[in-house]
PDB file of C-alpha atoms in Angstrom:
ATOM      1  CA  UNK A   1     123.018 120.815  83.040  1.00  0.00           C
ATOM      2  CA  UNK A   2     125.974 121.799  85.140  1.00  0.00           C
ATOM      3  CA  UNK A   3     126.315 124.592  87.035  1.00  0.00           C
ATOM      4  CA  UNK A   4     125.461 128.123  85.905  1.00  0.00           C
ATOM      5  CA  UNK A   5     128.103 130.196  84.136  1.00  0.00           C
ATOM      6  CA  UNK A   6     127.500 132.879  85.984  1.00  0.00           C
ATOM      7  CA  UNK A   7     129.343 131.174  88.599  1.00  0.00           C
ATOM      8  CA  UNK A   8     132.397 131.462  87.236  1.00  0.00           C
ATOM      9  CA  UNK A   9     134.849 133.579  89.282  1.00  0.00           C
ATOM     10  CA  UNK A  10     137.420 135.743  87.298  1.00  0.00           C
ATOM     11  CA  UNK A  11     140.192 133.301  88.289  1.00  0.00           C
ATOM     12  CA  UNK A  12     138.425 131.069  86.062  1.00  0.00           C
ATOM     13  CA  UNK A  13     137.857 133.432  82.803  1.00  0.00           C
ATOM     14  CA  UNK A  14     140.577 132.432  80.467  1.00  0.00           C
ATOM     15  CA  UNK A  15     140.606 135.528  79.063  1.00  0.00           C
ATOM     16  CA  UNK A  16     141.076 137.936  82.522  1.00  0.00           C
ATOM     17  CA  UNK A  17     144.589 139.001  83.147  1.00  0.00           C
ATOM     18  CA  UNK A  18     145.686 136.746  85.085  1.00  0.00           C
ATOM     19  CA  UNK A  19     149.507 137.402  85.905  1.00  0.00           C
ATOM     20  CA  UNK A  20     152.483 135.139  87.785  1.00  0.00           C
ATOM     21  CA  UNK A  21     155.316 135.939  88.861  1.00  0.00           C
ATOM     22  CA  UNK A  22     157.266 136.273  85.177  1.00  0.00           C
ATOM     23  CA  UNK A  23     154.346 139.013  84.258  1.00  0.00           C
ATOM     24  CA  UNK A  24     151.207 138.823  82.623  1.00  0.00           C
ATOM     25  CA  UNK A  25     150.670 135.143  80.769  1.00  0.00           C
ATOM     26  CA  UNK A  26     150.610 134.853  76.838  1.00  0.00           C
ATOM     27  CA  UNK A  27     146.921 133.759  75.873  1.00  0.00           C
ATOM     28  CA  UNK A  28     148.504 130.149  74.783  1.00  0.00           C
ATOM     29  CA  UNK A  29     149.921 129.753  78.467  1.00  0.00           C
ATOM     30  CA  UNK A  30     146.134 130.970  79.711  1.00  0.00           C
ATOM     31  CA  UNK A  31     144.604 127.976  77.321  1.00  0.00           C
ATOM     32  CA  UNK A  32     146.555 125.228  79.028  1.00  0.00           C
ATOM     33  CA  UNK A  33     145.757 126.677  82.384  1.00  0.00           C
ATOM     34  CA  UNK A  34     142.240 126.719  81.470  1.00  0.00           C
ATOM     35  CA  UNK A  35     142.321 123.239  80.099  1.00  0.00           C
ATOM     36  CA  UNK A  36     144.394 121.689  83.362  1.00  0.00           C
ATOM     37  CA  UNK A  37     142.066 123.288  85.468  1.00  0.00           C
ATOM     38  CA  UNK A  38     138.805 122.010  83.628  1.00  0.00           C
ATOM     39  CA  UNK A  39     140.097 118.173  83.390  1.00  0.00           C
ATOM     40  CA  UNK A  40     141.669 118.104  86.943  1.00  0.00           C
ATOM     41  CA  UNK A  41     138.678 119.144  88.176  1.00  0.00           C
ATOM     42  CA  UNK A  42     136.699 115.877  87.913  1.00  0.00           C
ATOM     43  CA  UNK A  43     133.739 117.182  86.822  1.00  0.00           C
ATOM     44  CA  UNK A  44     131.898 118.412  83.547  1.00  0.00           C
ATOM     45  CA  UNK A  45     132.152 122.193  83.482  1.00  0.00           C
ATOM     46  CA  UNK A  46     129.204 124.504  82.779  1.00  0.00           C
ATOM     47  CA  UNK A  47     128.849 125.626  79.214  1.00  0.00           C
ATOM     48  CA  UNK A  48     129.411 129.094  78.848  1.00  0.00           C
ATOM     49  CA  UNK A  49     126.640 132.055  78.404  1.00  0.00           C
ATOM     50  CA  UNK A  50     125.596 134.334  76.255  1.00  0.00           C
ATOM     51  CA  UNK A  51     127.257 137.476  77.924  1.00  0.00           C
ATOM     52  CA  UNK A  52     130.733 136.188  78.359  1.00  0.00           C
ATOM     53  CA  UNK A  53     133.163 137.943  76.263  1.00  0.00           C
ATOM     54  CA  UNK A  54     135.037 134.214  75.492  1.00  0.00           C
ATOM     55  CA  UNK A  55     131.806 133.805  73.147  1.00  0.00           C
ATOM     56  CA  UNK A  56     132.847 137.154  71.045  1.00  0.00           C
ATOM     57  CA  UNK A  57     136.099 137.134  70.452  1.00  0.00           C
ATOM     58  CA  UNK A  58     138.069 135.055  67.423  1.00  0.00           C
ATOM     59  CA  UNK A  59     139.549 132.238  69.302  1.00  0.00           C
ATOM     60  CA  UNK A  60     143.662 131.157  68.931  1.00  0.00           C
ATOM     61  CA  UNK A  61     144.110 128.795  66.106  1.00  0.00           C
ATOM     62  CA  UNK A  62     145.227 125.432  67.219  1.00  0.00           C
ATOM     63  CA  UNK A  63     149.195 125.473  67.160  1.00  0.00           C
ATOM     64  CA  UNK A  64     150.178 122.451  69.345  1.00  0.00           C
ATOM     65  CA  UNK A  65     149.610 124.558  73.118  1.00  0.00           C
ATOM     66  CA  UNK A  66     148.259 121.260  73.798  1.00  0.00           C
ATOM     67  CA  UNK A  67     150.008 117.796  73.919  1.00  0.00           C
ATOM     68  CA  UNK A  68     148.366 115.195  72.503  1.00  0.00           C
ATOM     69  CA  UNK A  69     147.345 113.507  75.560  1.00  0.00           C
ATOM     70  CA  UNK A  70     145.602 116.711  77.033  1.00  0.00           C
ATOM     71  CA  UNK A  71     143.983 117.462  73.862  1.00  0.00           C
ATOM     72  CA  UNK A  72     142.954 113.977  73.636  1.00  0.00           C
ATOM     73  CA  UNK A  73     141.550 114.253  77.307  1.00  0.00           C
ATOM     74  CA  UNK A  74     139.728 117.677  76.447  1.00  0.00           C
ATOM     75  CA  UNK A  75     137.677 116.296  73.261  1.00  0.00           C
ATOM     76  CA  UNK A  76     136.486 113.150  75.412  1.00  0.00           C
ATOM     77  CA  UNK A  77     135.377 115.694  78.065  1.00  0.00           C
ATOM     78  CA  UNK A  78     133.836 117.951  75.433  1.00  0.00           C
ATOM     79  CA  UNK A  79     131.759 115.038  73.744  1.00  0.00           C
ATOM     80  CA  UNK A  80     130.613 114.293  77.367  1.00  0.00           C
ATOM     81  CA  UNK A  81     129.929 117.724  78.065  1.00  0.00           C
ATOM     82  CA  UNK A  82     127.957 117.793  74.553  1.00  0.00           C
ATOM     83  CA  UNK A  83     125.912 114.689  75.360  1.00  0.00           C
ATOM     84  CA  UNK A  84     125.104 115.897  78.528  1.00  0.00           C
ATOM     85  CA  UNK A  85     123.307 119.003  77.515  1.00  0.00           C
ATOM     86  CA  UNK A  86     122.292 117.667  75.511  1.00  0.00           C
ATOM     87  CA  UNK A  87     123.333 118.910  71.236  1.00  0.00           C
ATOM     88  CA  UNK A  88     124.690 118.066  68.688  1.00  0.00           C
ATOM     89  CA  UNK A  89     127.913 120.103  68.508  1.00  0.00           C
ATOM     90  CA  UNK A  90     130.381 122.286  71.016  1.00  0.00           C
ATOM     91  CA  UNK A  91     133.190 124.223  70.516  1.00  0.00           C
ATOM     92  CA  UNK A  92     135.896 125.049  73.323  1.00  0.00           C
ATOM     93  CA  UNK A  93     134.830 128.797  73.597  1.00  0.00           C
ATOM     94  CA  UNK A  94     131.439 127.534  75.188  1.00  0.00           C
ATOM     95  CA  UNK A  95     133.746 126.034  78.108  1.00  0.00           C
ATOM     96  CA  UNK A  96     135.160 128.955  78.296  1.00  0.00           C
ATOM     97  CA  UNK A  97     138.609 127.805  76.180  1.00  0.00           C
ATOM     98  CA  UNK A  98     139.675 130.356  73.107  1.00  0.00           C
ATOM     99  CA  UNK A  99     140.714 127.598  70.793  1.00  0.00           C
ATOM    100  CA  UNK A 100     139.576 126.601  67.838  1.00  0.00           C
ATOM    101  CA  UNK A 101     138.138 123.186  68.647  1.00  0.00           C
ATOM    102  CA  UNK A 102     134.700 122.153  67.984  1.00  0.00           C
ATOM    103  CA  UNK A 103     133.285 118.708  68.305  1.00  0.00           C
ATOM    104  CA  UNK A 104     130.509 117.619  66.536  1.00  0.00           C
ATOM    105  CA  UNK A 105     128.203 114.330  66.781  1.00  0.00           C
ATOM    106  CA  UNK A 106     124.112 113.912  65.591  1.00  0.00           C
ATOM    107  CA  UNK A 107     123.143 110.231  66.462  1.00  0.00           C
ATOM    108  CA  UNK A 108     119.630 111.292  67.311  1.00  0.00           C
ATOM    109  CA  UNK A 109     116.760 109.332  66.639  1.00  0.00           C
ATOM    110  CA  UNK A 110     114.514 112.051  63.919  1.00  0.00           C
ATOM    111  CA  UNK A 111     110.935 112.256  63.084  1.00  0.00           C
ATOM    112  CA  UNK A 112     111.360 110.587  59.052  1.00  0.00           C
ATOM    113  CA  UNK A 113     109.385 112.956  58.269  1.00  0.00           C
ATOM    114  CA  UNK A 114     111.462 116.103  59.864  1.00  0.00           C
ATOM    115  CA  UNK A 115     114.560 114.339  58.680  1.00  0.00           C
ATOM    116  CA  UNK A 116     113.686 114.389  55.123  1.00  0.00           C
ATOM    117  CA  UNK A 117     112.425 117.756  55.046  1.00  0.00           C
ATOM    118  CA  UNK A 118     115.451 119.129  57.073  1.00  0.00           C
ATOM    119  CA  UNK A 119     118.090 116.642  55.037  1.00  0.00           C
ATOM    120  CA  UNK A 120     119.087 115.531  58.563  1.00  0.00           C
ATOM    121  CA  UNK A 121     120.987 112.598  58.029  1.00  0.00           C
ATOM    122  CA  UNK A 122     123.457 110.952  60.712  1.00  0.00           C
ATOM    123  CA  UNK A 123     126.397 112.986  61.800  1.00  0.00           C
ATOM    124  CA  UNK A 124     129.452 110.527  63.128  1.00  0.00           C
ATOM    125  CA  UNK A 125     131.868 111.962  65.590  1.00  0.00           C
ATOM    126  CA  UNK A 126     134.503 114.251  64.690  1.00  0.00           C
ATOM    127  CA  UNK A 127     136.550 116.695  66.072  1.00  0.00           C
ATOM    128  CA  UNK A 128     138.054 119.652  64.261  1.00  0.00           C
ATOM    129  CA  UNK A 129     140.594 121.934  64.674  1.00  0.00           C
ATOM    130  CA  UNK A 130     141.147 125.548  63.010  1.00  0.00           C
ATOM    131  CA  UNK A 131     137.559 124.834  60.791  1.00  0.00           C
ATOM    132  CA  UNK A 132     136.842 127.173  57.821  1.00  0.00           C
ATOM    133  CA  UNK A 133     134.012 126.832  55.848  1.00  0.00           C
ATOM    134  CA  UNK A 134     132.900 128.058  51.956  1.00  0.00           C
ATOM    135  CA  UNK A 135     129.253 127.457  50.293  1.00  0.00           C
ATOM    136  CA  UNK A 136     128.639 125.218  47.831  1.00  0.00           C
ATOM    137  CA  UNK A 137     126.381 126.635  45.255  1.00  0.00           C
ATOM    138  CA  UNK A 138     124.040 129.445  45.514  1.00  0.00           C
ATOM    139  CA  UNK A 139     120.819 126.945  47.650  1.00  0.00           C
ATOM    140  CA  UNK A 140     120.133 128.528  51.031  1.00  0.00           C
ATOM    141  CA  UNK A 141     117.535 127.083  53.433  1.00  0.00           C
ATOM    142  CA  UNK A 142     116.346 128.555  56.590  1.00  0.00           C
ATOM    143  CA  UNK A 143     115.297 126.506  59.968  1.00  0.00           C
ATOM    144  CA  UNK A 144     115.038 126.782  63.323  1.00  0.00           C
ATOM    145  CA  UNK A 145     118.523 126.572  65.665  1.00  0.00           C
ATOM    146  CA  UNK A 146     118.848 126.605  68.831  1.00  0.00           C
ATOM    147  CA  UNK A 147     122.276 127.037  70.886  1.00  0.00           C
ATOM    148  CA  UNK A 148     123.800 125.660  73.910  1.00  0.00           C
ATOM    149  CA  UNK A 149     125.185 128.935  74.915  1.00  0.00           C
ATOM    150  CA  UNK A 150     121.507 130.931  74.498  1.00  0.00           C
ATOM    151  CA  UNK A 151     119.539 129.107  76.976  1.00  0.00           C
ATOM    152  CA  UNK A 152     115.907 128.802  76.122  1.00  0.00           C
ATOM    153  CA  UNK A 153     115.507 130.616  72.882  1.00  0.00           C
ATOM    154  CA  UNK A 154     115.323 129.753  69.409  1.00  0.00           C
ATOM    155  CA  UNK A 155     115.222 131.184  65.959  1.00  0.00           C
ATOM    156  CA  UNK A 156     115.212 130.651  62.037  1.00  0.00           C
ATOM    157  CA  UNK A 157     118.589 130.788  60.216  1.00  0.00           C
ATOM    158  CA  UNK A 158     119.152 131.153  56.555  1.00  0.00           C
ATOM    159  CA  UNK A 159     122.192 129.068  55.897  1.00  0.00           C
ATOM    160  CA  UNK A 160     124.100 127.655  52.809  1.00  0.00           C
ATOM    161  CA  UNK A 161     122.596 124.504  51.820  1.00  0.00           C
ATOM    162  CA  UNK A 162     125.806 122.303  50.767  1.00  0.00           C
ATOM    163  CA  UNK A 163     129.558 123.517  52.389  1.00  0.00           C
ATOM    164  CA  UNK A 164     132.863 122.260  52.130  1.00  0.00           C
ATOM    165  CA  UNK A 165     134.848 122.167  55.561  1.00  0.00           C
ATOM    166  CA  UNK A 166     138.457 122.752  55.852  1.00  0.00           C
ATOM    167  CA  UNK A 167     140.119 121.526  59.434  1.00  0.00           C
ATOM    168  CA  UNK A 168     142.816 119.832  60.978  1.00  0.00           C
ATOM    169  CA  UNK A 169     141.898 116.715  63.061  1.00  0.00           C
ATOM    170  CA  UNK A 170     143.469 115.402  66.183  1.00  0.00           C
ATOM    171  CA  UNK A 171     146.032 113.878  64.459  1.00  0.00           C
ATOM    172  CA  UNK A 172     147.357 116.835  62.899  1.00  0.00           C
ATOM    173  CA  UNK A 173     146.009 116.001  59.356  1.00  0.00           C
ATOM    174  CA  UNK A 174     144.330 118.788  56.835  1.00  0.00           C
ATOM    175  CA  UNK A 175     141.033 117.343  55.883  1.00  0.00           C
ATOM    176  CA  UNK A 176     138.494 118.333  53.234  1.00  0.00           C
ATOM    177  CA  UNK A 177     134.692 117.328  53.382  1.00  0.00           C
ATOM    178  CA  UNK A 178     131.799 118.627  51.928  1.00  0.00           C
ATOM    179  CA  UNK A 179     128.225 118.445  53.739  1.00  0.00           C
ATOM    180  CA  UNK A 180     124.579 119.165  52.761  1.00  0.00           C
ATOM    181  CA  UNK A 181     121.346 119.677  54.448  1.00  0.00           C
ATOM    182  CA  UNK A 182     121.398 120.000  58.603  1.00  0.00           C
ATOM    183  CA  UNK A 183     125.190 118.510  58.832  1.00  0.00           C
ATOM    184  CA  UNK A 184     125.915 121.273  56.771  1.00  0.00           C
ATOM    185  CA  UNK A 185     124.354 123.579  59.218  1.00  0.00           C
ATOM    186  CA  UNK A 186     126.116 122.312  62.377  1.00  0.00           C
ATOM    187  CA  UNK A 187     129.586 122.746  60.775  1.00  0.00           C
ATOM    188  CA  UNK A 188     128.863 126.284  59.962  1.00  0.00           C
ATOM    189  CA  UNK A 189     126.691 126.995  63.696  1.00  0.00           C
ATOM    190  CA  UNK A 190     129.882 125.387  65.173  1.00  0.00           C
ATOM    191  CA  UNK A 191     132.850 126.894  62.937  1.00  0.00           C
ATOM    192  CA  UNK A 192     130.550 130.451  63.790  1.00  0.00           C
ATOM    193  CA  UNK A 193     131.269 129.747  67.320  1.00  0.00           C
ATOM    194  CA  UNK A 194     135.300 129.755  67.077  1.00  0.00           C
ATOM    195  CA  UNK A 195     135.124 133.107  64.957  1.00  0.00           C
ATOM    196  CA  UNK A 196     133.183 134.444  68.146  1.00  0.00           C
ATOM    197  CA  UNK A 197     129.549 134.613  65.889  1.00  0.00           C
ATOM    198  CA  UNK A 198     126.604 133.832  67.597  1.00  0.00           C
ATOM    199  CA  UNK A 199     123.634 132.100  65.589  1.00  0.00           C
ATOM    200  CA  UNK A 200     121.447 135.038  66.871  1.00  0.00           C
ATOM    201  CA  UNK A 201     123.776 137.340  64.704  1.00  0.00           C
ATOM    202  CA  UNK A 202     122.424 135.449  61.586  1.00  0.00           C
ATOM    203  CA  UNK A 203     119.144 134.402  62.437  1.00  0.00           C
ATOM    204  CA  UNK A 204     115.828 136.392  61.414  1.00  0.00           C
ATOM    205  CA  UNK A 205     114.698 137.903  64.704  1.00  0.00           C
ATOM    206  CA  UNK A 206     111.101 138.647  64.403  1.00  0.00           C
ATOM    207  CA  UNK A 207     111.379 134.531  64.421  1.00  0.00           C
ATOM    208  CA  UNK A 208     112.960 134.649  67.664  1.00  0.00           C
ATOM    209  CA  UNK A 209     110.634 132.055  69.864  1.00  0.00           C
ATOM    210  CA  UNK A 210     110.894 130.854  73.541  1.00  0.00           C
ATOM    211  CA  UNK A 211     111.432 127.114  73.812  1.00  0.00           C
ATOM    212  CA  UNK A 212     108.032 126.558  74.818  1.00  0.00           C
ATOM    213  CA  UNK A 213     106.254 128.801  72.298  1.00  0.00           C
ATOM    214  CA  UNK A 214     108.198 127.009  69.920  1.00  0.00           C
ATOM    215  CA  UNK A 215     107.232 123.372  70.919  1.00  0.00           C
ATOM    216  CA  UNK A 216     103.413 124.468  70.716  1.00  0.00           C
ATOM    217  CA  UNK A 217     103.270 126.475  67.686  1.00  0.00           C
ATOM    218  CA  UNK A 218     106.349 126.092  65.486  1.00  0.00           C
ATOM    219  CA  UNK A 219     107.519 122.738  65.694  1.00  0.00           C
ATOM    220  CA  UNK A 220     106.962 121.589  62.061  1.00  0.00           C
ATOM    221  CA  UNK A 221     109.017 120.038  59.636  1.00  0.00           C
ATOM    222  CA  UNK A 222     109.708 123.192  57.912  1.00  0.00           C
ATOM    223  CA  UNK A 223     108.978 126.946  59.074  1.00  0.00           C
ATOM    224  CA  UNK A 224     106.314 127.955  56.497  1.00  0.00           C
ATOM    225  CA  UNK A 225     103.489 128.737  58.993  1.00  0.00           C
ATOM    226  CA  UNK A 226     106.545 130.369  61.440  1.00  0.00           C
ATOM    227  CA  UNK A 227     107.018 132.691  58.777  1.00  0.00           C
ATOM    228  CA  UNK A 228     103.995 133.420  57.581  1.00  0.00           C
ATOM    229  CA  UNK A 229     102.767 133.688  61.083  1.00  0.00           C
ATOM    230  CA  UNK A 230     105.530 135.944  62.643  1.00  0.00           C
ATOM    231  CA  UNK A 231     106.113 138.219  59.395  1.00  0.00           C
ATOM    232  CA  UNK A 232     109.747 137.284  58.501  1.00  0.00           C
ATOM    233  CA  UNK A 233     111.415 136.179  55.419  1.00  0.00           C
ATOM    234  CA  UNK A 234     108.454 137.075  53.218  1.00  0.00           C
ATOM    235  CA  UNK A 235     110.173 136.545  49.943  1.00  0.00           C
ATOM    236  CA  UNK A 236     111.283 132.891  50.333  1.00  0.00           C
ATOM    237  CA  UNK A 237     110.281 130.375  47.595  1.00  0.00           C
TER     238      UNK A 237
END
C-alpha cells in the first residue's frame, strides 16, 4: 500500500484553494494540476481516506480537461494503483482527482462455489467516464463490500441485482451495457464513488465487521448466518 493519505499536504488537495498569480484556479485547471503532479511524480500515489472531503463531493464530469495522452497515462496509473492494493475497481476521487473516471477490472481467481452464489463472473478491463447507472428489474441482493478508501472494515450492501451502465470511454464514445450479479455491484460501488457516496452510506450497519472478524466468522458464500447472527436485514427471503 502506498503511503498514508494522511500525508498529504494541502498543496496536494485538489480541492484547497490553491491560487496563482491570475487569481484563484477554476476546479478544471486544479484537475490537470493534480493529474501532472501525480504522473510526474514517478510513483503510485496513496489512495485517498475516508475523511477527505474529495470522497464527498460530486466530482466534474469529464469534458476533455485532459488530452488524450494524459488521460491515457492516468488510467494506466490507476489500473496499477488498483492492482496494487489490491481491488477490483477505483475511481479518480480515491487519488484524490474530482473527475468522473473509474476503472474497473475482476480477474481474480473465486472459490466456484462463492462465485456461483455471488454471480461473480470475470470482469475485463474498462474504463469509464461520466458513469450513470439504472436497475434492471425489481431483484436486490445483499453481500459483503469492502472499499479501498475505508481501510479495514466491511459490511453488507443491498444492491440492484441486474443494471444498465451509461458512460463514455476513453475514446470519447457513449456506451450502453447491462451487468448482473457482483459486476453489477462494482459498477454501482464505483459509479457511487464519483457522485461522492460511500458504500457505508448504503450498507446495513449493525453488519459492519472488522476485516479480521469477518475472515473468521462471516466469510461464507452468502450472509445468511451474518444476518441472522448480527440482527440485520431480518425480512430478507
Amino acid at each position: 500500500m502506498p503511503a498514508d493519505a494522511s500525508n498529504l499536504s494541502p498543496d496536494t488537495d485538489p480541492t484547497s484553494a490553491d491560487t496563482d498569480s491570475a487569481g484563484t484556479l477554476s476546479l478544471d485547471d486544479k484537475i490537470r494540476e493534480t493529474v501532472h503532479r501525480i504522473l510526474e511524480a514517478g510513483v503510485l500515489p496513496p489512495i485517498v481516506q475516508a475523511g477527505h472531503p474529495v470522497l464527498r463531493q460530486s466530482a466534474a464530469p469529464f469534458t476533455g480537461q485532459l488530452d488524450a495522452p494524459t488521460l491515457s497515462a492516468l488510467i494506466d496509473l490507476m489500473r496499477r494503483a488498483m492492482h496494487k492494493a489490491p481491488g477490483v475497481g477505483l475511481a479518480a476521487p480515491q487519488l484524490g482527482i474530482p473527475l468522473r473516471l473509474a476503472v474497473l477490472e475482476d480477474t481474480f481467481d473465486v472459490d466456484p462455489e462463492v462465485a456461483a452464489v455471488r454471480g461473480r463472473q470475470p470482469l475485463e478491463f474498462f474504463a469509464m467516464l461520466n458513469p450513470s447507472y439504472e436497475p434492471l428489474g425489481t431483484e436486490r441482493k445483499a453481500f459483503y463490500e469492502g472499499c479501498l478508501s475505508v481501510n479495514g472494515l466491511q459490511a453488507a450492501v443491498l444492491r440492484p441485482e441486474s443494471v444498465r451502465l451509461t458512460f463514455t470511454d476513453p475514446d470519447g464514445e457513449v456506451k450502453t451495457r447491462e451487468f448482473t450479479g457482483w459486476q453489477a455491484r462494482i459498477v454501482q460501488h464505483e459509479t457511487d464513488h464519483v457522485n461522492g457516496v460511500l458504500y457505508l452510506d448504503r450498507a446495513e450497519l449493525r453488519s459492519l465487521t472488522t476485516n479480521t472478524e469477518y475472515a473468521a466468522r462471516w466469510a461464507q458464500p452468502d450472509i445468511t448466518k451474518a444476518r441472522q447472527e448480527l440482527g440485520f436485514l431480518p425480512g430478507l427471503g
